[in-house]
Coordinates of C-alpha atoms in Angstrom, one line a residue:
M1 CA -23.7 258.7 99.3
T2 CA -22.8 262.2 100.4
V3 CA -25.4 264.3 102.1
E4 CA -23.6 267.6 101.8
A5 CA -24.9 270.4 99.6
A6 CA -23.4 271.0 96.2
P7 CA -19.8 272.0 96.2
L8 CA -19.3 275.7 96.8
P9 CA -16.6 278.0 95.4
A10 CA -13.9 278.9 98.0
A11 CA -14.6 282.3 99.5
D12 CA -10.9 283.1 99.1
T13 CA -11.1 283.3 95.3
G14 CA -13.6 286.2 95.5
N15 CA -15.4 284.8 92.4
R16 CA -19.2 284.7 92.4
P17 CA -20.8 281.4 91.6
P18 CA -22.7 281.2 88.3
R19 CA -26.2 282.6 88.5
S20 CA -27.6 279.2 87.5
V21 CA -25.8 277.6 90.5
V22 CA -27.3 280.2 92.9
K23 CA -30.8 279.6 91.5
Q24 CA -30.5 275.8 91.7
R25 CA -29.3 276.0 95.3
K26 CA -32.1 278.4 96.2
A27 CA -34.6 276.1 94.5
R28 CA -33.3 273.1 96.3
E29 CA -33.4 274.8 99.7
T30 CA -37.0 276.0 99.0
A31 CA -38.1 272.5 98.0
A32 CA -36.3 271.0 101.1
R33 CA -37.9 273.5 103.5
K34 CA -41.3 272.8 101.9
E35 CA -41.0 269.0 102.3
I36 CA -39.4 269.1 105.7
L37 CA -42.1 271.5 107.1
A38 CA -45.0 269.7 105.4
P39 CA -46.2 268.0 108.7
V40 CA -46.6 271.4 110.4
Q41 CA -47.9 273.5 107.5
R42 CA -51.5 273.7 108.8
T43 CA -50.4 274.6 112.3
L44 CA -48.1 277.3 111.0
T45 CA -51.0 278.7 108.8
G46 CA -53.2 278.9 111.9
A47 CA -50.6 280.6 114.0
S48 CA -49.8 283.0 111.1
V49 CA -53.5 284.1 111.0
I50 CA -53.3 284.8 114.8
V51 CA -50.0 286.7 114.3
F52 CA -51.6 288.8 111.5
L53 CA -54.4 289.8 113.8
T54 CA -52.0 290.6 116.7
S55 CA -49.8 292.6 114.2
V56 CA -52.8 294.7 113.3
G57 CA -53.5 295.0 117.0
A58 CA -49.9 296.3 117.5
V59 CA -50.7 299.3 115.2
V60 CA -54.3 300.1 116.4
P61 CA -53.3 301.3 119.9
F62 CA -51.0 303.9 118.4
I63 CA -53.7 305.1 116.1
L64 CA -56.1 305.4 119.0
I65 CA -53.5 307.4 121.0
V66 CA -53.0 309.7 118.0
E67 CA -56.7 310.3 117.9
A68 CA -56.7 311.0 121.6
C69 CA -53.9 313.5 121.1
R70 CA -55.8 315.2 118.3
E71 CA -58.8 315.5 120.6
L72 CA -56.7 317.0 123.3
L73 CA -55.3 319.6 120.9
A74 CA -58.8 320.5 119.7
P75 CA -60.1 324.0 120.7
H76 CA -62.8 322.3 122.9
P77 CA -61.4 318.8 123.8
D78 CA -63.9 316.0 124.8
T79 CA -62.1 314.4 127.8
D80 CA -64.6 311.5 127.9
R81 CA -63.7 310.6 124.4
V82 CA -60.0 310.8 125.2
W83 CA -60.5 308.4 128.1
R84 CA -62.6 306.0 125.9
L85 CA -59.8 306.0 123.3
L86 CA -57.1 305.4 125.8
G87 CA -59.1 302.6 127.5
L88 CA -59.8 301.0 124.1
A89 CA -56.0 301.2 123.3
V90 CA -55.2 299.4 126.6
A91 CA -57.8 296.8 125.9
V92 CA -56.4 296.1 122.4
L93 CA -52.9 295.8 123.9
V94 CA -54.1 293.3 126.5
V95 CA -56.0 291.2 123.9
R96 CA -53.0 291.4 121.5
A97 CA -50.6 290.2 124.2
L98 CA -52.9 287.2 125.0
W99 CA -53.3 286.2 121.4
Q100 CA -49.5 286.7 120.7
A101 CA -48.8 284.4 123.7
V102 CA -51.2 281.8 122.2
A103 CA -49.5 282.0 118.8
L104 CA -46.0 281.6 120.2
T105 CA -47.0 278.8 122.6
W106 CA -48.8 277.0 119.8
S107 CA -45.8 277.3 117.4
H108 CA -43.3 276.2 120.1
L109 CA -45.4 273.2 121.1
S110 CA -45.7 272.3 117.5
D111 CA -41.9 272.7 117.1
A112 CA -41.3 270.4 120.0
R113 CA -43.5 267.7 118.5
F114 CA -42.0 268.4 115.1
Q115 CA -38.4 268.0 116.3
L116 CA -39.3 264.8 118.1
T117 CA -41.0 263.4 114.9
V118 CA -38.0 264.4 112.8
R119 CA -35.5 262.8 115.1
R120 CA -37.5 259.6 115.2
T121 CA -37.9 259.6 111.4
L122 CA -34.1 260.2 111.0
A123 CA -33.4 257.4 113.6
E124 CA -35.6 255.0 111.7
K125 CA -34.0 256.1 108.4
L126 CA -30.5 255.3 109.8
T127 CA -31.7 251.8 110.6
R128 CA -32.3 251.3 106.9
V129 CA -29.2 252.9 105.3
P130 CA -26.2 250.7 104.6
L131 CA -24.0 250.2 107.7
G132 CA -21.1 251.7 105.7
W133 CA -22.9 255.1 105.9
F134 CA -21.7 255.2 109.6
E135 CA -18.0 255.1 108.6
R136 CA -17.7 258.7 109.3
S137 CA -16.9 260.8 112.4
S138 CA -19.4 260.7 115.3
G139 CA -19.3 264.5 115.2
E140 CA -20.8 264.5 111.7
V141 CA -23.5 262.1 112.7
K142 CA -24.3 264.2 115.7
S143 CA -24.6 267.3 113.6
Y144 CA -27.4 265.7 111.6
L145 CA -29.4 264.4 114.5
Q146 CA -28.9 267.3 116.9
D147 CA -27.5 270.5 115.4
D148 CA -29.4 270.4 112.1
V149 CA -32.7 269.5 113.8
D150 CA -32.1 272.3 116.3
A151 CA -31.5 274.7 113.5
L152 CA -35.1 274.0 112.2
H153 CA -36.4 275.6 115.4
Y154 CA -36.4 279.0 113.8
L155 CA -38.2 277.8 110.7
V156 CA -41.0 276.3 112.7
A157 CA -41.4 278.5 115.7
H158 CA -40.4 281.9 114.4
A159 CA -39.6 282.4 110.6
R160 CA -43.2 282.6 109.2
L161 CA -44.6 284.4 112.3
D162 CA -41.8 287.0 112.2
F163 CA -42.3 287.5 108.4
V164 CA -46.1 287.9 108.8
A165 CA -45.5 290.5 111.6
A166 CA -42.8 292.3 109.7
V167 CA -45.0 292.6 106.6
T168 CA -48.3 293.3 108.3
V169 CA -47.2 296.1 110.7
P170 CA -45.6 298.3 107.9
L171 CA -48.6 297.7 105.5
V172 CA -51.2 298.6 108.0
S173 CA -49.2 301.6 109.2
L174 CA -48.7 302.9 105.6
V175 CA -52.4 302.5 104.7
Y176 CA -53.3 304.6 107.7
L177 CA -50.6 307.2 107.1
I178 CA -51.6 307.5 103.4
A179 CA -55.1 308.3 104.6
V180 CA -53.7 311.0 106.9
D181 CA -51.3 312.7 104.5
W182 CA -49.9 311.1 101.3
L183 CA -47.0 313.7 101.0
M184 CA -45.6 312.9 104.5
T185 CA -46.0 309.2 103.7
L186 CA -43.7 309.7 100.7
V187 CA -41.2 311.3 103.1
L188 CA -41.4 308.4 105.4
L189 CA -40.7 306.0 102.5
I190 CA -37.2 307.6 102.1
P191 CA -35.6 305.6 105.0
L192 CA -37.4 302.5 103.9
I193 CA -36.1 302.7 100.3
L194 CA -32.6 303.3 101.6
Y195 CA -33.0 300.3 103.8
A196 CA -34.1 298.1 101.0
V197 CA -31.2 299.1 98.8
L198 CA -28.6 298.5 101.5
Y199 CA -30.2 295.2 102.6
S200 CA -30.2 293.9 99.0
R201 CA -26.4 294.5 98.9
M202 CA -25.9 292.8 102.3
A203 CA -27.8 289.7 101.2
D204 CA -25.9 289.2 97.9
A205 CA -25.5 285.7 96.4
D206 CA -22.0 284.9 97.4
G207 CA -22.9 286.0 101.0
R208 CA -24.9 282.8 101.1
D209 CA -21.8 280.9 100.0
R210 CA -19.8 282.5 102.8
T211 CA -22.4 281.4 105.3
A212 CA -22.4 277.8 104.0
L213 CA -18.6 277.7 104.2
F214 CA -18.7 279.0 107.8
L215 CA -21.2 276.4 108.8
R216 CA -19.1 273.7 107.2
S217 CA -16.0 274.9 109.2
E218 CA -18.1 275.0 112.4
R219 CA -19.1 271.3 111.9
R220 CA -15.4 270.4 111.3
T221 CA -14.4 272.1 114.5
Q222 CA -17.0 270.1 116.4
E223 CA -15.7 266.9 114.8
T224 CA -12.1 267.8 115.7
V225 CA -13.1 268.5 119.3
I226 CA -14.7 265.0 119.6
E227 CA -11.6 263.4 118.0
F228 CA -9.3 265.4 120.3
V229 CA -11.1 264.4 123.4
D230 CA -11.6 260.7 122.4
G231 CA -8.0 260.3 121.5
I232 CA -6.3 262.4 124.1
T233 CA -5.0 259.5 126.2
V234 CA -3.4 257.8 123.1
V235 CA -1.8 260.9 121.7
R236 CA -0.4 262.0 125.1
A237 CA 0.9 258.5 125.7
F238 CA 2.9 258.7 122.5
G239 CA 3.9 262.3 123.0
R240 CA 1.8 263.5 120.2
A241 CA -0.5 265.8 122.1
G242 CA 1.0 268.8 120.3
K243 CA 0.0 267.4 116.9
A244 CA -3.5 266.6 118.1
Y245 CA -3.8 270.1 119.6
T246 CA -2.5 271.6 116.3
A247 CA -5.3 269.9 114.4
F248 CA -7.8 271.3 116.8
Q249 CA -6.2 274.8 116.6
Q250 CA -6.2 274.6 112.8
A251 CA -9.9 273.8 112.8
V252 CA -10.7 276.7 115.1
G253 CA -8.5 279.0 113.1
E254 CA -10.3 278.0 109.9
Q255 CA -13.7 278.6 111.6
T256 CA -12.5 282.1 112.7
K257 CA -11.3 282.8 109.2
R258 CA -14.6 281.8 107.7
L259 CA -16.5 283.9 110.3
R260 CA -14.4 286.9 109.4
Q261 CA -15.0 286.3 105.7
M262 CA -18.7 286.0 106.3
K263 CA -19.0 289.1 108.5
A264 CA -16.4 291.5 107.2
P265 CA -18.0 292.4 103.8
I266 CA -21.3 293.2 105.4
I267 CA -20.3 294.9 108.7
T268 CA -20.3 298.4 107.2
V269 CA -23.4 297.8 105.2
Q270 CA -25.2 296.3 108.1
A271 CA -24.3 299.3 110.3
L272 CA -25.7 301.7 107.7
T273 CA -28.8 299.5 107.4
D274 CA -29.3 299.7 111.1
V275 CA -28.9 303.5 111.1
V276 CA -31.3 304.3 108.3
I277 CA -34.1 302.2 109.8
A278 CA -33.5 303.2 113.5
P279 CA -36.3 305.1 115.1
V280 CA -34.0 308.1 115.8
F281 CA -33.1 308.5 112.1
V282 CA -36.7 308.0 111.0
M283 CA -37.9 310.6 113.5
S284 CA -35.2 313.0 112.4
V285 CA -36.3 312.7 108.7
V286 CA -40.0 313.1 109.7
V287 CA -39.3 316.2 111.9
V288 CA -37.0 317.9 109.4
A289 CA -39.2 317.3 106.4
G290 CA -42.4 317.9 108.5
L291 CA -41.2 321.3 109.7
A292 CA -40.3 322.3 106.1
L293 CA -43.7 321.2 104.8
V294 CA -45.6 322.9 107.7
G295 CA -43.6 326.1 107.0
L296 CA -44.7 325.9 103.4
G297 CA -48.3 325.4 104.5
W298 CA -48.6 322.0 102.8
V299 CA -49.1 320.0 106.0
H300 CA -50.9 320.8 109.2
A301 CA -48.7 320.5 112.3
V302 CA -51.1 318.2 114.0
D303 CA -50.8 315.7 111.1
L304 CA -47.1 315.1 112.1
L305 CA -48.2 313.2 115.2
P306 CA -49.2 310.0 113.4
F307 CA -45.9 309.9 111.6
L308 CA -44.0 310.4 114.9
L309 CA -46.0 307.7 116.7
V310 CA -47.0 305.2 114.1
G311 CA -44.3 305.7 111.5
L312 CA -41.5 304.8 113.9
G313 CA -42.8 301.3 114.4
I314 CA -42.3 300.4 110.7
G315 CA -38.5 300.5 111.0
S316 CA -38.5 298.3 114.2
S317 CA -40.4 295.6 112.4
L318 CA -38.1 295.5 109.4
L319 CA -35.0 295.6 111.6
G320 CA -36.1 292.5 113.5
L321 CA -36.5 290.7 110.2
A322 CA -33.0 291.7 109.1
Y323 CA -31.4 290.3 112.2
S324 CA -33.2 286.9 111.7
A325 CA -31.7 286.5 108.1
Q326 CA -28.7 284.5 109.3
A327 CA -30.8 282.2 111.4
L328 CA -33.1 281.7 108.4
S329 CA -30.1 281.0 106.1
A330 CA -28.7 278.4 108.6
A331 CA -32.1 276.8 109.0
G332 CA -32.4 276.6 105.2
A333 CA -29.0 274.9 104.9
A334 CA -29.9 272.5 107.7
A335 CA -33.2 271.6 106.0
L336 CA -31.4 270.9 102.7
R337 CA -28.9 268.6 104.5
L338 CA -31.6 266.7 106.3
H339 CA -33.7 266.4 103.1
E340 CA -30.7 265.0 101.3
L341 CA -30.1 262.6 104.2
Q342 CA -33.6 261.4 103.8
Q343 CA -32.9 260.7 100.2
T344 CA -29.9 258.5 101.0
P345 CA -30.5 255.1 99.3
E346 CA -31.6 252.4 101.6
L347 CA -30.6 248.8 101.6
S348 CA -33.3 246.9 99.7
S349 CA -35.2 244.8 102.1
G350 CA -36.1 241.3 100.9
S351 CA -38.8 239.1 102.4
G352 CA -36.2 236.8 103.8
A353 CA -34.7 233.5 102.6
P354 CA -36.8 230.5 103.7
R355 CA -34.4 227.9 105.1
A356 CA -36.6 225.0 104.0
R357 CA -36.0 226.1 100.4
A358 CA -32.3 226.9 100.6
A359 CA -30.5 225.7 97.5
E360 CA -27.3 225.0 99.5
P361 CA -26.3 224.5 103.2
A362 CA -27.0 227.5 105.4
G363 CA -23.3 228.5 105.8
T364 CA -22.3 228.4 102.1
V365 CA -21.2 231.8 100.7
R366 CA -20.3 232.6 97.2
F367 CA -18.8 235.8 95.7
E368 CA -19.6 235.8 92.0
G369 CA -17.8 238.4 89.9
V370 CA -18.2 241.0 92.5
G371 CA -17.2 244.6 91.6
F372 CA -17.5 247.5 94.0
G373 CA -16.5 251.2 94.4
Y374 CA -17.1 253.7 97.1
R375 CA -17.5 256.2 94.3
A376 CA -18.9 255.7 90.9
D377 CA -15.7 256.8 89.2
R378 CA -13.4 254.6 91.3
Q379 CA -13.7 250.9 91.6
V380 CA -12.1 249.2 94.6
L381 CA -12.9 245.5 93.7
H382 CA -12.8 243.9 90.3
G383 CA -14.4 240.6 89.5
I384 CA -13.9 238.9 92.9
S385 CA -15.0 235.3 92.9
F386 CA -14.6 232.6 95.6
E387 CA -16.6 230.2 97.8
L388 CA -16.8 229.7 101.5
T389 CA -18.1 226.4 102.8
P390 CA -19.5 225.4 106.2
G391 CA -16.9 224.4 108.8
T392 CA -14.0 226.1 107.1
V393 CA -11.9 229.2 107.9
T394 CA -10.8 231.4 104.9
A395 CA -8.2 234.1 105.4
L396 CA -8.0 237.4 103.4
V397 CA -4.4 238.7 103.1
G398 CA -2.8 241.3 100.9
P399 CA -1.0 244.7 101.0
S400 CA -2.6 247.7 102.7
G401 CA -5.3 249.1 100.4
S402 CA -5.7 245.8 98.5
G403 CA -9.5 245.6 99.3
K404 CA -9.5 243.1 102.2
S405 CA -11.7 245.2 104.6
T406 CA -14.0 246.1 101.7
V407 CA -14.6 242.4 100.9
A408 CA -15.3 241.7 104.5
K409 CA -17.8 244.5 104.8
L410 CA -19.7 243.5 101.7
L411 CA -20.7 240.1 103.2
P412 CA -22.8 241.6 106.1
R413 CA -24.0 244.3 103.6
F414 CA -22.3 247.3 104.9
H415 CA -22.5 248.2 101.2
D416 CA -24.2 246.6 98.2
V417 CA -22.1 245.4 95.3
D418 CA -22.0 247.3 92.1
S419 CA -21.7 244.3 89.9
G420 CA -21.9 240.5 90.3
R421 CA -23.6 239.1 93.5
I422 CA -23.0 237.5 96.8
T423 CA -25.1 234.5 97.7
L424 CA -25.8 232.9 101.1
A425 CA -27.2 229.4 100.9
G426 CA -27.7 229.9 97.2
T427 CA -29.8 233.1 97.6
D428 CA -28.6 236.6 96.8
I429 CA -28.0 238.4 100.1
R430 CA -29.9 241.4 98.7
D431 CA -33.0 239.2 98.8
Y432 CA -32.7 238.7 102.6
G433 CA -34.5 240.9 105.1
S434 CA -32.0 242.7 107.3
A435 CA -33.0 240.8 110.5
D436 CA -32.8 237.5 108.7
L437 CA -29.4 238.3 107.2
Y438 CA -27.9 239.3 110.6
R439 CA -29.3 236.1 112.1
S440 CA -27.1 234.3 109.5
V441 CA -24.0 236.5 109.3
G442 CA -22.2 237.8 112.3
F443 CA -19.1 240.0 112.5
V444 CA -16.3 240.9 114.9
F445 CA -14.3 243.9 113.8
Q446 CA -11.1 245.4 115.3
D447 CA -13.0 248.6 116.1
V448 CA -15.2 247.3 118.9
R449 CA -18.4 249.2 119.5
L450 CA -20.0 249.0 123.0
I451 CA -23.0 251.1 124.0
G452 CA -23.2 253.1 127.2
A453 CA -25.1 250.5 129.1
S454 CA -24.5 247.5 131.4
I455 CA -22.4 244.5 130.4
R456 CA -25.6 242.4 130.4
E457 CA -27.3 244.8 128.0
N458 CA -24.3 244.9 125.7
L459 CA -24.3 241.1 125.5
R460 CA -28.1 241.0 124.9
L461 CA -27.8 243.1 121.8
A462 CA -27.0 239.8 120.1
R463 CA -30.0 237.9 121.6
P464 CA -32.5 240.0 123.7
D465 CA -34.1 236.8 125.1
A466 CA -30.9 235.3 126.4
D467 CA -31.1 234.3 130.1
D468 CA -28.3 234.8 132.6
A469 CA -27.0 231.2 132.2
A470 CA -26.6 231.8 128.4
L471 CA -24.8 235.0 129.1
E472 CA -22.4 233.4 131.5
R473 CA -21.7 230.4 129.1
A474 CA -20.9 232.8 126.3
A475 CA -18.7 235.0 128.6
R476 CA -16.8 231.9 129.8
A477 CA -16.3 230.7 126.3
A478 CA -14.9 234.1 125.3
R479 CA -12.6 234.1 128.4
I480 CA -14.2 237.3 129.8
H481 CA -16.4 235.9 132.6
D482 CA -13.6 236.2 135.3
R483 CA -13.0 239.8 134.4
I484 CA -16.7 240.6 134.6
A485 CA -16.9 238.9 138.0
T486 CA -14.3 241.4 139.4
L487 CA -16.4 244.4 138.4
P488 CA -18.4 246.2 141.2
R489 CA -21.8 245.0 140.0
G490 CA -20.8 242.1 137.8
Y491 CA -22.9 241.8 134.7
D492 CA -24.9 244.9 135.8
S493 CA -21.8 247.1 135.7
E494 CA -22.2 250.0 133.3
I495 CA -19.6 250.6 130.5
G496 CA -17.9 253.9 131.2
V497 CA -19.3 254.2 134.7
D498 CA -18.1 251.3 136.9
A499 CA -16.7 249.1 134.0
T500 CA -13.6 250.2 132.2
L501 CA -12.3 247.5 129.8
S502 CA -9.0 247.3 128.0
G503 CA -8.9 246.8 124.2
G504 CA -8.4 243.0 124.6
E505 CA -11.2 242.8 127.2
A506 CA -13.6 244.8 125.0
Q507 CA -12.7 242.5 122.1
R508 CA -13.5 239.4 124.2
L509 CA -16.8 240.9 125.2
S510 CA -17.7 241.4 121.5
I511 CA -16.7 237.8 120.9
A512 CA -19.1 236.7 123.7
R513 CA -21.8 238.7 121.9
A514 CA -21.0 237.0 118.7
L515 CA -21.2 233.6 120.4
L516 CA -24.7 234.5 121.7
A517 CA -25.8 235.5 118.2
D518 CA -24.7 232.0 117.1
T519 CA -24.7 232.8 113.3
P520 CA -23.6 230.1 110.8
V521 CA -21.3 232.7 109.0
L522 CA -18.8 234.9 110.8
V523 CA -16.6 237.7 109.5
L524 CA -13.5 238.6 111.6
D525 CA -11.4 241.7 110.9
E526 CA -8.0 241.7 112.7
A527 CA -9.7 240.6 116.0
T528 CA -6.5 240.9 118.1
A529 CA -5.4 244.3 116.9
F530 CA -6.0 246.1 120.2
A531 CA -5.0 243.2 122.5
D532 CA -1.9 243.3 124.6
P533 CA 0.3 240.2 124.5
E534 CA -1.3 238.8 127.6
S535 CA -4.8 239.3 126.3
E536 CA -4.0 238.1 122.8
A537 CA -3.7 234.5 124.0
A538 CA -7.1 234.8 125.7
V539 CA -8.6 236.4 122.6
Q540 CA -7.2 233.6 120.4
D541 CA -8.7 231.0 122.7
A542 CA -12.0 232.7 122.5
L543 CA -11.8 232.9 118.7
A544 CA -11.0 229.2 118.6
T545 CA -14.3 228.5 120.4
L546 CA -16.2 231.0 118.3
V547 CA -15.1 229.7 114.8
A548 CA -15.7 226.1 115.6
G549 CA -18.2 224.6 113.0
R550 CA -18.9 227.9 111.3
T551 CA -18.1 229.4 107.9
V552 CA -15.4 232.0 108.8
L553 CA -13.9 234.8 106.7
V554 CA -11.0 236.4 108.6
I555 CA -8.8 239.4 107.7
A556 CA -5.2 238.9 109.0
H557 CA -2.1 241.0 108.8
R558 CA -0.1 238.7 111.0
L559 CA 0.4 235.8 108.6
H560 CA 1.7 233.5 111.3
T561 CA -1.8 233.4 112.8
I562 CA -3.4 231.9 109.7
T563 CA -1.0 229.2 108.7
N564 CA -3.5 226.5 109.6
V565 CA -6.6 227.9 107.9
D566 CA -8.4 226.0 105.2
N567 CA -7.9 228.5 102.5
I568 CA -6.1 231.8 101.9
L569 CA -7.2 234.4 99.5
V570 CA -4.5 236.9 98.3
L571 CA -5.8 240.3 97.1
N572 CA -3.8 242.9 95.3
D573 CA -5.3 246.2 93.9
G574 CA -8.8 244.9 94.3
A575 CA -8.3 241.7 92.4
L576 CA -7.9 238.1 93.6
V577 CA -4.4 237.1 92.5
E578 CA -3.8 233.8 94.5
Q579 CA -5.6 231.3 96.7
G580 CA -4.7 228.1 98.4
R581 CA -3.3 226.7 101.6
H582 CA -0.3 228.1 103.3
E583 CA 2.0 225.2 102.4
S584 CA 1.3 225.7 98.7
L585 CA 1.4 229.5 98.6
R586 CA 4.5 229.8 100.7
Y587 CA 6.8 228.6 97.9
A588 CA 4.7 229.5 94.9
G589 CA 6.8 232.6 94.0
G590 CA 3.8 234.9 94.1
L591 CA 2.7 237.8 96.3
Y592 CA 1.9 235.6 99.3
Q593 CA 5.5 234.4 99.4
Q594 CA 6.7 238.0 99.4
L595 CA 4.3 238.9 102.2
W596 CA 5.4 235.8 104.2
E597 CA 9.1 236.6 103.9
L598 CA 8.4 240.2 105.1
N599 CA 6.4 238.8 108.0
E600 CA 9.2 236.4 108.9
A601 CA 11.7 239.1 108.8
A602 CA 9.6 241.4 111.0
V603 CA 9.0 238.6 113.6
G604 CA 12.8 237.9 113.6
E605 CA 13.6 241.5 114.3
V606 CA 11.1 241.6 117.1
A607 CA 12.5 238.5 118.6
L608 CA 16.1 239.8 118.3
A609 CA 15.1 243.1 119.9
G610 CA 13.5 241.2 122.8
T611 CA 16.6 239.0 123.3
E612 CA 18.9 242.1 123.5
E613 CA 16.6 243.8 125.9
N614 CA 16.6 240.8 128.3
R615 CA 20.4 240.7 128.3

């Protein structure tokens, strides 16, 4: 299931999205923010009350200074009163600073706890989603767990507090200024009204779309960087570094284009907005209008002081809120993505299948009319039915895209079937608990996954309580013990630090891990794909040890490696079109015979090329 927001219209078209789409998106973001921030709502409310008081405290010192100035301009000034007013202003500033520090410290500590909780919640969530969810780039997964959670920082630590301050300071200031002179207050509102009009134009609806498109291109750039770095050795070895760099360059170019589209329409408006709210502009308006009104005798000259001292702070508060709009937009989009990630359907967790009540032997697997599609409108498998029995090896073959890997991934529940069912020992695999299922079904795929830890810890992923003797037995059986013994710290050597394994060695390590797991059912997907010719023999020997006595389902593209298996299933366009042993299918005149003849021709060409090279 996708966790992206609803599709957005391309910014290039210049078309605004329908008003209903904008409203729906805003409503979804608001609901997502509310739900995501629910654990810290009480803390934010408390911090907001403190910020409200400190915001009032930000205005009070200016009012006290104005009153001190009035006293100094009086015919007979009371200097003691002036000092008392100034001392009180300093005291309010000190108390305000202390309380503001308390509010910010409180909100940031809450944010640190909140982010830890969110990351833990997401990590727990990802342990319950289908394993197929992870068939995406590591950059995309990283953006959920790191970038989007980081983006929530503004929502928790700043957004509400900044809003309270930005609203409180102008309101308190305006109330005071109205009490001083309502006519000058109307003059002061002129820059504020201009600011509101310009800001509304800057924050138009399709501006939100441009921001979303920019954030999407930014994530794509991050993914491309990871792909470029991870694959640089391969692409350079095959002289394709230019192509890889081109993909990276295109992603950066797209991000630059989206940034320009996001910023260009608002640069002029933003500049005007900054000018009309800037203290210098506000002061100019107050001075010019004030001098005119004083000349007309409508305003006393001394009454201009509050507007020059207090009125200038109104613009600064609103200007800070304007500059935080983009951070708020990014945080809202991140909250929506995380909320939708939390709504991703989880694998149903059964109570487990009691072995004592198993209707069939532990290793018996049945596919019964299985249908499946990665999208609701596109089915990949159609009515697949077959049986795997203990102690047999069954091979899946077929053209590219025929559904072989999909069938293999349904058995360990990378995805759940759309129709039909898959049973293990007579029980639907959806009724198994995850832990119980993975004690029964193991898998070794061509894309080997090793964690950044020691060899010992990688092996113990399969069986945490395995002792050193069990680890060595599994490693020897997988033909990888001798290689481990040559590493600087043996089984304690860390992957990527002092242990660098080839593709074939990594595959044999994963086979050793599968041997430790000792599951009755095993799924193999092109297990020798990354093995060099020398390693392939070792991998095949390890596989021979691994599959002994188990129920094995293997995907094979090299047909000469599965001529002795017990059963061959031939898939084409998501349907099972043939099954049987190699001897019967080879001359049956069907798809398998065509694949075999192509395989023989390819093997012959390779052999001929090798002979000519040795001459």
